[in-house]
Amino acid sequence: MKRTANPGSSSSNKITSQQYIAMAHELRSASFAKYIDVTVSRISGRIARAVQWLNSHPAFS
């Protein structure tokens, strides 16, 4: 009985170093973009709260 190659084995799923670098770059870009998105939303939320506080404060209205 012949043994057939397992399609899920590591030998058939090898990726080139260029593919690996591209995947790592995509992952890094995605996580950096997520970090920027979270930071911007935090800052804009704080600004909105500060503006709301200034608008409701009797000294500035």
Short mmCIF file of N, CA and C in Angstrom, two decimals, residues 2-58:
data_model
loop_
_atom_site.label_atom_id
_atom_site.label_comp_id
_atom_site.label_asym_id
_atom_site.label_seq_id
_atom_site.Cartn_x
_atom_site.Cartn_y
_atom_site.Cartn_z
N LYS A 2 0.65 2.11 -0.97
CA LYS A 2 1.46 3.32 -1.08
C LYS A 2 0.93 4.38 -0.12
N ARG A 3 1.87 5.15 0.40
CA ARG A 3 1.47 6.27 1.26
C ARG A 3 1.36 7.52 0.39
N THR A 4 0.23 8.17 0.46
CA THR A 4 0.06 9.39 -0.32
C THR A 4 0.47 10.58 0.54
N ALA A 5 0.90 11.61 -0.11
CA ALA A 5 1.32 12.82 0.62
C ALA A 5 0.09 13.47 1.24
N ASN A 6 0.24 13.84 2.46
CA ASN A 6 -0.85 14.51 3.17
C ASN A 6 -0.93 15.95 2.66
N PRO A 7 -2.09 16.36 2.13
CA PRO A 7 -2.17 17.73 1.60
C PRO A 7 -2.02 18.80 2.68
N GLY A 8 -2.25 18.44 3.92
CA GLY A 8 -2.11 19.41 5.00
C GLY A 8 -0.74 19.40 5.64
N SER A 9 0.19 18.66 5.08
CA SER A 9 1.51 18.57 5.67
C SER A 9 2.30 19.85 5.44
N SER A 10 3.33 20.05 6.23
CA SER A 10 4.09 21.28 6.14
C SER A 10 4.86 21.37 4.82
N SER A 11 5.19 20.24 4.21
CA SER A 11 5.98 20.29 2.98
C SER A 11 5.19 20.91 1.84
N SER A 12 3.88 20.75 1.81
CA SER A 12 3.09 21.32 0.72
C SER A 12 2.61 22.73 1.06
N ASN A 13 2.78 23.15 2.31
CA ASN A 13 2.31 24.47 2.72
C ASN A 13 3.46 25.45 2.96
N LYS A 14 4.63 25.19 2.41
CA LYS A 14 5.76 26.08 2.62
C LYS A 14 5.53 27.39 1.90
N ILE A 15 5.88 28.47 2.57
CA ILE A 15 5.77 29.78 1.93
C ILE A 15 7.17 30.34 1.75
N THR A 16 7.31 31.17 0.74
CA THR A 16 8.61 31.77 0.48
C THR A 16 8.87 32.88 1.48
N SER A 17 10.11 33.28 1.58
CA SER A 17 10.45 34.37 2.51
C SER A 17 9.79 35.67 2.08
N GLN A 18 9.62 35.86 0.77
CA GLN A 18 8.95 37.07 0.29
C GLN A 18 7.49 37.09 0.72
N GLN A 19 6.83 35.93 0.64
CA GLN A 19 5.44 35.84 1.08
C GLN A 19 5.34 36.10 2.58
N TYR A 20 6.30 35.55 3.33
CA TYR A 20 6.31 35.73 4.78
C TYR A 20 6.48 37.20 5.14
N ILE A 21 7.41 37.88 4.45
CA ILE A 21 7.65 39.30 4.70
C ILE A 21 6.40 40.11 4.36
N ALA A 22 5.76 39.77 3.25
CA ALA A 22 4.55 40.49 2.84
C ALA A 22 3.44 40.30 3.88
N MET A 23 3.29 39.07 4.38
CA MET A 23 2.26 38.80 5.39
C MET A 23 2.56 39.55 6.68
N ALA A 24 3.83 39.55 7.09
CA ALA A 24 4.22 40.25 8.31
C ALA A 24 3.99 41.76 8.17
N HIS A 25 4.29 42.28 6.98
CA HIS A 25 4.09 43.71 6.74
C HIS A 25 2.61 44.07 6.78
N GLU A 26 1.77 43.21 6.19
CA GLU A 26 0.32 43.44 6.22
C GLU A 26 -0.19 43.43 7.65
N LEU A 27 0.27 42.46 8.43
CA LEU A 27 -0.17 42.35 9.81
C LEU A 27 0.26 43.57 10.62
N ARG A 28 1.51 44.00 10.40
CA ARG A 28 2.01 45.16 11.13
C ARG A 28 1.24 46.41 10.73
N SER A 29 0.98 46.56 9.45
CA SER A 29 0.23 47.72 8.97
C SER A 29 -1.18 47.73 9.55
N ALA A 30 -1.81 46.55 9.58
CA ALA A 30 -3.18 46.46 10.10
C ALA A 30 -3.22 46.79 11.59
N SER A 31 -2.26 46.28 12.35
CA SER A 31 -2.28 46.55 13.79
C SER A 31 -1.93 48.01 14.07
N PHE A 32 -1.05 48.60 13.25
CA PHE A 32 -0.70 50.01 13.41
C PHE A 32 -1.90 50.89 13.08
N ALA A 33 -2.63 50.52 12.03
CA ALA A 33 -3.82 51.27 11.64
C ALA A 33 -4.88 51.20 12.74
N LYS A 34 -5.02 50.02 13.34
CA LYS A 34 -5.98 49.85 14.44
C LYS A 34 -5.58 50.72 15.63
N TYR A 35 -4.29 50.75 15.94
CA TYR A 35 -3.80 51.58 17.05
C TYR A 35 -4.08 53.05 16.79
N ILE A 36 -3.83 53.51 15.56
CA ILE A 36 -4.10 54.91 15.20
C ILE A 36 -5.59 55.20 15.33
N ASP A 37 -6.42 54.27 14.86
CA ASP A 37 -7.87 54.45 14.91
C ASP A 37 -8.35 54.60 16.35
N VAL A 38 -7.87 53.73 17.23
CA VAL A 38 -8.26 53.78 18.64
C VAL A 38 -7.79 55.08 19.28
N THR A 39 -6.54 55.47 18.99
CA THR A 39 -5.99 56.70 19.56
C THR A 39 -6.77 57.92 19.11
N VAL A 40 -7.08 57.99 17.82
CA VAL A 40 -7.83 59.14 17.29
C VAL A 40 -9.23 59.20 17.91
N SER A 41 -9.88 58.05 18.04
CA SER A 41 -11.23 58.06 18.62
C SER A 41 -11.19 58.46 20.09
N ARG A 42 -10.15 58.05 20.81
CA ARG A 42 -10.01 58.47 22.21
C ARG A 42 -9.83 59.97 22.32
N ILE A 43 -8.93 60.51 21.48
CA ILE A 43 -8.65 61.95 21.52
C ILE A 43 -9.90 62.75 21.15
N SER A 44 -10.58 62.33 20.09
CA SER A 44 -11.77 63.08 19.67
C SER A 44 -12.87 62.99 20.71
N GLY A 45 -12.96 61.85 21.42
CA GLY A 45 -13.93 61.73 22.50
C GLY A 45 -13.62 62.68 23.64
N ARG A 46 -12.33 62.83 23.96
CA ARG A 46 -11.93 63.75 25.03
C ARG A 46 -12.19 65.19 24.63
N ILE A 47 -11.91 65.51 23.37
CA ILE A 47 -12.15 66.87 22.88
C ILE A 47 -13.65 67.18 22.93
N ALA A 48 -14.46 66.21 22.51
CA ALA A 48 -15.91 66.42 22.52
C ALA A 48 -16.41 66.65 23.95
N ARG A 49 -15.88 65.89 24.90
CA ARG A 49 -16.29 66.09 26.30
C ARG A 49 -15.84 67.46 26.82
N ALA A 50 -14.64 67.88 26.44
CA ALA A 50 -14.13 69.18 26.88
C ALA A 50 -14.97 70.31 26.30
N VAL A 51 -15.32 70.20 25.03
CA VAL A 51 -16.16 71.22 24.39
C VAL A 51 -17.53 71.26 25.04
N GLN A 52 -18.06 70.08 25.32
CA GLN A 52 -19.38 70.01 25.96
C GLN A 52 -19.33 70.66 27.35
N TRP A 53 -18.25 70.39 28.08
CA TRP A 53 -18.09 70.98 29.41
C TRP A 53 -17.97 72.50 29.31
N LEU A 54 -17.18 72.98 28.34
CA LEU A 54 -17.02 74.42 28.16
C LEU A 54 -18.34 75.09 27.79
N ASN A 55 -19.12 74.42 26.94
CA ASN A 55 -20.40 74.99 26.52
C ASN A 55 -21.39 75.05 27.67
N SER A 56 -21.32 74.09 28.58
CA SER A 56 -22.28 74.07 29.68
C SER A 56 -21.81 74.90 30.88
N HIS A 57 -20.54 75.30 30.87
CA HIS A 57 -20.00 76.06 32.00
C HIS A 57 -20.47 77.51 31.92
N PRO A 58 -20.99 78.05 33.02
CA PRO A 58 -21.56 79.41 32.97
C PRO A 58 -20.53 80.50 32.66
#
